[in-house]
mmCIF file of C-alpha atoms in Angstrom:
data_model
loop_
_atom_site.group_PDB
_atom_site.id
_atom_site.type_symbol
_atom_site.label_atom_id
_atom_site.label_comp_id
_atom_site.label_asym_id
_atom_site.label_seq_id
_atom_site.Cartn_x
_atom_site.Cartn_y
_atom_site.Cartn_z
ATOM 1 C CA MET A 20 5.473 56.449 -14.422
ATOM 2 C CA ARG A 21 8.686 53.248 -15.285
ATOM 3 C CA ILE A 22 10.263 52.913 -18.832
ATOM 4 C CA HIS A 23 12.618 50.461 -20.692
ATOM 5 C CA VAL A 24 15.133 50.197 -23.078
ATOM 6 C CA VAL A 25 14.758 46.159 -23.913
ATOM 7 C CA ASP A 26 16.790 44.144 -27.099
ATOM 8 C CA ALA A 27 14.781 42.335 -28.448
ATOM 9 C CA PHE A 28 15.797 39.421 -30.802
ATOM 10 C CA THR A 29 19.234 38.941 -29.792
ATOM 11 C CA ASP A 30 20.642 37.281 -25.684
ATOM 12 C CA ARG A 31 23.012 39.265 -25.571
ATOM 13 C CA PRO A 32 22.994 43.340 -25.459
ATOM 14 C CA PHE A 33 24.016 45.295 -27.545
ATOM 15 C CA ALA A 34 22.905 43.471 -30.250
ATOM 16 C CA GLY A 35 19.204 43.342 -32.020
ATOM 17 C CA ASN A 36 16.723 45.613 -32.249
ATOM 18 C CA PRO A 37 16.205 48.251 -29.178
ATOM 19 C CA ALA A 38 12.695 49.020 -28.266
ATOM 20 C CA GLY A 39 11.135 51.613 -25.322
ATOM 21 C CA VAL A 40 8.972 49.901 -23.593
ATOM 22 C CA CYS A 41 5.982 51.382 -20.820
ATOM 23 C CA LEU A 42 3.960 50.663 -18.763
ATOM 24 C CA LEU A 43 0.638 52.341 -18.366
ATOM 25 C CA ASP A 44 -1.881 52.315 -16.056
ATOM 26 C CA ALA A 45 -5.597 51.259 -16.080
ATOM 27 C CA GLY A 46 -7.849 53.866 -17.772
ATOM 28 C CA GLU A 47 -7.926 56.368 -21.057
ATOM 29 C CA TRP A 48 -5.055 56.409 -22.997
ATOM 30 C CA PRO A 49 -2.914 59.492 -22.688
ATOM 31 C CA ALA A 50 -2.783 62.121 -25.930
ATOM 32 C CA VAL A 51 -1.585 61.091 -28.636
ATOM 33 C CA ALA A 52 0.719 64.316 -29.026
ATOM 34 C CA TRP A 53 2.309 62.682 -25.676
ATOM 35 C CA MET A 54 3.139 59.379 -26.779
ATOM 36 C CA GLN A 55 4.280 60.743 -29.967
ATOM 37 C CA GLN A 56 6.690 63.020 -28.220
ATOM 38 C CA VAL A 57 8.590 60.149 -25.931
ATOM 39 C CA ALA A 58 8.370 58.290 -28.515
ATOM 40 C CA ALA A 59 10.483 61.230 -30.617
ATOM 41 C CA GLU A 60 13.342 61.154 -27.209
ATOM 42 C CA MET A 61 13.712 57.390 -26.806
ATOM 43 C CA ASN A 62 14.935 57.709 -30.865
ATOM 44 C CA HIS A 63 14.930 53.739 -31.699
ATOM 45 C CA SER A 64 12.990 51.966 -34.198
ATOM 46 C CA GLU A 65 10.107 51.954 -31.831
ATOM 47 C CA THR A 66 8.480 52.511 -29.077
ATOM 48 C CA ALA A 67 5.760 50.469 -27.135
ATOM 49 C CA PHE A 68 2.809 51.953 -25.136
ATOM 50 C CA VAL A 69 0.604 48.794 -23.105
ATOM 51 C CA ARG A 70 -2.150 49.141 -20.712
ATOM 52 C CA PRO A 71 -4.045 46.642 -18.315
ATOM 53 C CA LEU A 72 -7.639 45.019 -19.120
ATOM 54 C CA PRO A 73 -8.715 44.635 -15.492
ATOM 55 C CA GLY A 74 -12.227 42.236 -16.700
ATOM 56 C CA ASP A 75 -11.217 42.351 -20.221
ATOM 57 C CA GLU A 76 -11.844 37.934 -21.592
ATOM 58 C CA SER A 77 -11.362 38.553 -25.121
ATOM 59 C CA ALA A 78 -7.029 40.565 -24.116
ATOM 60 C CA ASP A 79 -4.726 40.939 -20.599
ATOM 61 C CA TRP A 80 -2.885 44.316 -22.735
ATOM 62 C CA GLU A 81 -3.450 47.278 -25.635
ATOM 63 C CA ILE A 82 -0.974 47.928 -26.688
ATOM 64 C CA ARG A 83 -0.076 50.602 -29.647
ATOM 65 C CA TRP A 84 2.866 51.265 -31.308
ATOM 66 C CA PHE A 85 5.116 54.842 -31.654
ATOM 67 C CA ALA A 86 8.201 55.385 -34.660
ATOM 68 C CA PRO A 87 10.206 59.090 -33.593
ATOM 69 C CA LEU A 88 7.184 60.332 -36.891
ATOM 70 C CA VAL A 89 4.508 58.507 -36.417
ATOM 71 C CA GLU A 90 2.003 55.586 -34.933
ATOM 72 C CA THR A 91 2.711 52.078 -36.805
ATOM 73 C CA ASN A 92 -0.182 49.281 -37.220
ATOM 74 C CA LEU A 93 2.151 46.484 -36.415
ATOM 75 C CA CYS A 94 5.687 45.645 -34.431
ATOM 76 C CA GLY A 95 7.559 42.741 -33.867
ATOM 77 C CA HIS A 96 10.323 43.572 -32.397
ATOM 78 C CA ALA A 97 8.721 45.659 -29.896
ATOM 79 C CA THR A 98 5.989 43.291 -29.111
ATOM 80 C CA LEU A 99 8.252 41.131 -27.848
ATOM 81 C CA ALA A 100 9.960 44.025 -25.985
ATOM 82 C CA THR A 101 7.538 44.305 -23.944
ATOM 83 C CA ALA A 102 6.660 40.206 -23.450
ATOM 84 C CA HIS A 103 9.749 39.893 -22.230
ATOM 85 C CA THR A 104 9.290 43.724 -19.536
ATOM 86 C CA LEU A 105 6.172 42.490 -18.402
ATOM 87 C CA ARG A 106 7.679 38.806 -17.112
ATOM 88 C CA ARG A 107 9.929 40.284 -15.869
ATOM 89 C CA GLU A 108 7.506 42.444 -13.916
ATOM 90 C CA ARG A 109 5.215 39.696 -13.211
ATOM 91 C CA GLY A 110 7.082 36.955 -13.206
ATOM 92 C CA GLY A 111 6.305 32.869 -15.241
ATOM 93 C CA VAL A 112 6.131 31.955 -18.238
ATOM 94 C CA GLY A 113 2.803 31.271 -20.088
ATOM 95 C CA ALA A 114 0.967 33.277 -22.046
ATOM 96 C CA LEU A 115 0.225 37.642 -22.889
ATOM 97 C CA ARG A 116 -2.919 38.473 -24.916
ATOM 98 C CA PHE A 117 -2.618 41.556 -26.106
ATOM 99 C CA ARG A 118 -5.051 43.743 -28.317
ATOM 100 C CA SER A 119 -3.794 45.566 -30.621
ATOM 101 C CA ARG A 120 -5.354 48.586 -32.950
ATOM 102 C CA PHE A 121 -5.086 48.022 -36.576
ATOM 103 C CA SER A 122 -3.749 44.232 -35.383
ATOM 104 C CA GLY A 123 -6.316 42.184 -33.809
ATOM 105 C CA ILE A 124 -5.253 40.336 -30.801
ATOM 106 C CA LEU A 125 -1.189 39.157 -30.804
ATOM 107 C CA THR A 126 -0.686 36.553 -28.114
ATOM 108 C CA ALA A 127 3.192 36.004 -26.703
ATOM 109 C CA HIS A 128 3.672 32.831 -25.441
ATOM 110 C CA ALA A 129 6.967 33.138 -22.532
ATOM 111 C CA HIS A 130 9.458 29.966 -22.187
ATOM 112 C CA GLU A 131 11.014 28.227 -19.353
ATOM 113 C CA ASP A 132 14.241 29.024 -21.742
ATOM 114 C CA GLY A 133 13.572 32.799 -21.399
ATOM 115 C CA SER A 134 12.370 33.188 -25.341
ATOM 116 C CA ILE A 135 9.350 34.829 -26.315
ATOM 117 C CA THR A 136 6.275 33.366 -29.691
ATOM 118 C CA LEU A 137 4.625 36.400 -30.559
ATOM 119 C CA ASP A 138 2.081 34.920 -32.528
ATOM 120 C CA PHE A 139 1.163 37.772 -35.625
ATOM 121 C CA PRO A 140 -1.435 37.335 -39.048
ATOM 122 C CA ALA A 141 -0.284 36.381 -41.805
ATOM 123 C CA ALA A 142 1.189 39.159 -44.840
ATOM 124 C CA PRO A 143 1.861 36.584 -47.465
ATOM 125 C CA GLY A 144 2.880 39.154 -50.742
ATOM 126 C CA THR A 145 1.143 39.914 -53.298
ATOM 127 C CA GLU A 146 4.078 39.984 -56.701
ATOM 128 C CA VAL A 147 3.987 43.209 -57.777
ATOM 129 C CA PRO A 148 6.280 44.863 -61.068
ATOM 130 C CA VAL A 149 8.789 46.453 -59.572
ATOM 131 C CA PRO A 150 8.169 49.830 -58.598
ATOM 132 C CA THR A 151 9.813 52.962 -61.176
ATOM 133 C CA GLY A 152 13.246 54.199 -59.021
ATOM 134 C CA LEU A 153 14.092 50.968 -57.211
ATOM 135 C CA SER A 154 16.313 49.613 -58.474
ATOM 136 C CA GLU A 155 17.654 53.121 -59.308
ATOM 137 C CA ALA A 156 17.255 53.660 -55.267
ATOM 138 C CA LEU A 157 19.012 50.524 -54.194
ATOM 139 C CA GLY A 158 21.695 49.676 -56.030
ATOM 140 C CA VAL A 159 21.226 47.107 -57.920
ATOM 141 C CA LYS A 160 17.744 45.940 -59.866
ATOM 142 C CA PRO A 161 15.339 43.274 -58.344
ATOM 143 C CA GLU A 162 14.149 39.274 -58.990
ATOM 144 C CA ALA A 163 11.008 40.083 -58.103
ATOM 145 C CA ALA A 164 8.902 42.861 -55.497
ATOM 146 C CA PHE A 165 5.587 41.692 -54.022
ATOM 147 C CA ARG A 166 3.821 43.365 -51.805
ATOM 148 C CA THR A 167 2.584 42.879 -47.976
ATOM 149 C CA GLY A 168 -1.372 43.618 -48.140
ATOM 150 C CA ALA A 169 -2.027 45.263 -45.229
ATOM 151 C CA LEU A 170 1.766 45.057 -43.547
ATOM 152 C CA GLY A 171 2.453 47.576 -46.067
ATOM 153 C CA ASP A 172 6.232 46.832 -47.200
ATOM 154 C CA LEU A 173 7.250 45.547 -50.544
ATOM 155 C CA LEU A 174 9.476 42.566 -49.799
ATOM 156 C CA THR A 175 11.964 42.646 -52.638
ATOM 157 C CA VAL A 176 13.934 39.737 -53.794
ATOM 158 C CA LEU A 177 17.934 39.922 -54.728
ATOM 159 C CA PRO A 178 19.871 37.656 -55.906
ATOM 160 C CA ASP A 179 21.812 36.401 -53.463
ATOM 161 C CA GLU A 180 23.287 37.359 -49.652
ATOM 162 C CA ALA A 181 25.868 39.519 -51.097
ATOM 163 C CA THR A 182 24.145 41.348 -53.107
ATOM 164 C CA VAL A 183 21.913 42.187 -49.457
ATOM 165 C CA ARG A 184 24.896 42.942 -47.657
ATOM 166 C CA ALA A 185 26.341 45.249 -50.359
ATOM 167 C CA VAL A 186 23.782 46.853 -51.072
ATOM 168 C CA THR A 187 23.647 51.240 -49.973
ATOM 169 C CA PRO A 188 20.448 52.505 -50.586
ATOM 170 C CA ASP A 189 19.685 55.870 -50.769
ATOM 171 C CA LEU A 190 17.715 56.761 -48.296
ATOM 172 C CA GLU A 191 16.492 59.946 -49.760
ATOM 173 C CA ALA A 192 14.657 57.493 -52.794
ATOM 174 C CA ILE A 193 13.658 55.449 -50.622
ATOM 175 C CA ALA A 194 11.265 57.810 -48.384
ATOM 176 C CA ASP A 195 10.289 59.435 -51.858
ATOM 177 C CA LEU A 196 9.175 55.690 -52.940
ATOM 178 C CA THR A 197 7.485 54.369 -49.914
ATOM 179 C CA ARG A 198 5.270 58.300 -50.142
ATOM 180 C CA ARG A 199 4.494 57.914 -53.724
ATOM 181 C CA GLU A 200 3.302 53.706 -53.529
ATOM 182 C CA GLY A 201 1.912 54.522 -50.335
ATOM 183 C CA LEU A 202 4.332 52.255 -48.742
ATOM 184 C CA ARG A 203 5.847 51.670 -44.435
ATOM 185 C CA GLY A 204 9.024 50.204 -46.165
ATOM 186 C CA VAL A 205 10.599 48.453 -48.459
ATOM 187 C CA ILE A 206 12.391 44.806 -47.353
ATOM 188 C CA ILE A 207 15.724 43.522 -49.399
ATOM 189 C CA THR A 208 16.434 39.407 -49.014
ATOM 190 C CA ALA A 209 17.426 36.581 -51.083
ATOM 191 C CA PRO A 210 18.381 33.365 -49.124
ATOM 192 C CA ALA A 211 21.089 32.203 -47.069
ATOM 193 C CA SER A 212 25.219 32.217 -49.097
ATOM 194 C CA GLY A 213 25.355 28.257 -48.147
ATOM 195 C CA SER A 214 24.173 24.819 -46.047
ATOM 196 C CA GLY A 215 24.982 24.472 -43.041
ATOM 197 C CA LEU A 216 23.933 27.475 -41.690
ATOM 198 C CA GLU A 217 22.396 28.658 -38.575
ATOM 199 C CA TYR A 218 19.988 30.434 -40.883
ATOM 200 C CA ASP A 219 18.264 30.026 -43.898
ATOM 201 C CA PHE A 220 17.574 33.632 -46.019
ATOM 202 C CA VAL A 221 19.031 36.764 -45.045
ATOM 203 C CA SER A 222 17.329 40.514 -45.419
ATOM 204 C CA ARG A 223 17.410 43.770 -44.208
ATOM 205 C CA PHE A 224 15.103 46.719 -43.583
ATOM 206 C CA PHE A 225 14.599 50.924 -44.359
ATOM 207 C CA SER A 226 11.861 53.141 -43.289
ATOM 208 C CA PRO A 227 13.479 56.206 -43.646
ATOM 209 C CA ALA A 228 9.953 58.547 -44.051
ATOM 210 C CA GLU A 229 8.678 56.590 -41.101
ATOM 211 C CA GLY A 230 12.627 58.217 -39.108
ATOM 212 C CA ILE A 231 13.849 54.693 -39.679
ATOM 213 C CA LEU A 232 16.746 54.409 -41.542
ATOM 214 C CA GLU A 233 17.479 51.341 -41.160
ATOM 215 C CA ASP A 234 15.937 49.147 -39.095
ATOM 216 C CA PRO A 235 18.206 46.614 -36.394
ATOM 217 C CA VAL A 236 15.554 43.813 -36.507
ATOM 218 C CA THR A 237 11.864 43.939 -38.056
ATOM 219 C CA GLY A 238 9.885 41.283 -36.361
ATOM 220 C CA SER A 239 7.168 42.357 -38.322
ATOM 221 C CA ALA A 240 8.515 42.205 -41.834
ATOM 222 C CA HIS A 241 9.241 38.069 -41.510
ATOM 223 C CA THR A 242 4.963 38.477 -40.846
ATOM 224 C CA ALA A 243 6.102 38.062 -44.621
ATOM 225 C CA LEU A 244 9.093 36.873 -45.114
ATOM 226 C CA ALA A 245 8.456 33.548 -43.331
ATOM 227 C CA PRO A 246 5.245 32.944 -46.252
ATOM 228 C CA TYR A 247 7.925 33.836 -49.056
ATOM 229 C CA TRP A 248 10.265 31.478 -48.346
ATOM 230 C CA SER A 249 8.902 28.380 -46.455
ATOM 231 C CA ALA A 250 6.901 28.111 -50.204
ATOM 232 C CA ARG A 251 10.125 28.979 -51.926
ATOM 233 C CA ILE A 252 11.948 26.390 -49.511
ATOM 234 C CA GLY A 253 9.809 23.976 -48.637
ATOM 235 C CA ARG A 254 9.808 24.167 -45.063
ATOM 236 C CA SER A 255 7.208 25.787 -42.340
ATOM 237 C CA GLY A 256 9.665 26.290 -39.428
ATOM 238 C CA LEU A 257 12.423 28.225 -40.950
ATOM 239 C CA THR A 258 15.571 31.290 -39.507
ATOM 240 C CA GLY A 259 16.023 35.104 -40.596
ATOM 241 C CA LEU A 260 19.349 36.474 -40.090
ATOM 242 C CA GLN A 261 18.877 40.429 -39.950
ATOM 243 C CA LEU A 262 21.490 42.171 -41.771
ATOM 244 C CA SER A 263 21.800 44.871 -39.726
ATOM 245 C CA ALA A 264 25.182 46.672 -38.369
ATOM 246 C CA ARG A 265 23.009 44.817 -34.833
ATOM 247 C CA THR A 266 22.102 41.664 -36.655
ATOM 248 C CA GLY A 267 19.849 39.474 -34.506
ATOM 249 C CA LEU A 268 18.185 36.231 -35.997
ATOM 250 C CA VAL A 269 14.052 35.391 -35.543
ATOM 251 C CA ARG A 270 12.872 32.028 -35.990
ATOM 252 C CA THR A 271 9.694 31.858 -38.034
ATOM 253 C CA ALA A 272 7.129 28.716 -38.079
ATOM 254 C CA VAL A 273 3.599 28.932 -40.856
ATOM 255 C CA ARG A 274 0.848 28.606 -38.545
ATOM 256 C CA GLY A 275 -2.101 28.891 -41.922
ATOM 257 C CA ASP A 276 -2.488 32.464 -42.158
ATOM 258 C CA ARG A 277 -0.643 32.831 -38.192
ATOM 259 C CA VAL A 278 2.600 33.450 -38.528
ATOM 260 C CA HIS A 279 5.224 32.552 -34.975
ATOM 261 C CA LEU A 280 8.271 34.986 -33.681
ATOM 262 C CA THR A 281 10.807 33.898 -31.777
ATOM 263 C CA GLY A 282 13.247 35.374 -30.618
ATOM 264 C CA TYR A 283 15.697 36.106 -27.309
ATOM 265 C CA ALA A 284 15.008 39.309 -25.439
ATOM 266 C CA VAL A 285 17.804 42.093 -23.119
ATOM 267 C CA THR A 286 16.671 44.580 -21.108
ATOM 268 C CA ILE A 287 19.498 47.615 -21.061
ATOM 269 C CA LEU A 288 18.414 50.119 -18.960
ATOM 270 C CA ASP A 289 14.453 50.754 -16.483
ATOM 271 C CA GLY A 290 13.685 54.453 -16.041
ATOM 272 C CA THR A 291 11.921 56.975 -14.528
ATOM 273 C CA LEU A 292 9.609 59.270 -16.666
ATOM 274 C CA HIS A 293 9.577 62.226 -15.841
ATOM 275 C CA ALA A 294 7.534 64.247 -17.561
#
């Protein structure tokens, strides 16, 4: 069985967000416990498992995502990594349609320049009071907080880019808060520090209860970030910079109730899974 490691939302190795990609044969899914063990062994923020759907009119592939500790509802960077891997294996450009268990049909469009655009459901936020303990966990008082519906994140707005860069969160407190509030993770975000930059807003993402201390580049979080910043800035097309140690750029475009996420990917490792 083939398995791959792909850096997503970057055009250079050892940047962006690494994802495992496991290409399966058609048929039934392997045992969930086995997929969870593979994801734990890979120890990336997500590992995608994909199987072909021959004869299915609505989708070409079915996809599932596993973090080191749990199966997740949606993952952008691992979907981008999967589309990149399938393009390498099959060649050509065009659309790949993925059926997902929790987010419907997701489409990845491969372009001539090597970039890939994901078509995902938007996750507009609903403003809520700042949860008890969040300011202490982040070490800064948020300006506002938004629940992101089915995405399950808390989008937290901070004053400026420098504040986002400087945050050193209490990850144990973040884990306790997300469990208590029924959240996947916490997004922190702020506007870019000036004009003329290649990005319009910045973010970071923490999901320690799922085994992801700080995610390098979180595609799914941009389904909430894009609607928020597009409404605030007044443009449908924006670029987000995720301020992890590895960093990565996500080009976003809001299209009604969908968000397009565009980026590049680089294969780091091709291997054989023996277990």
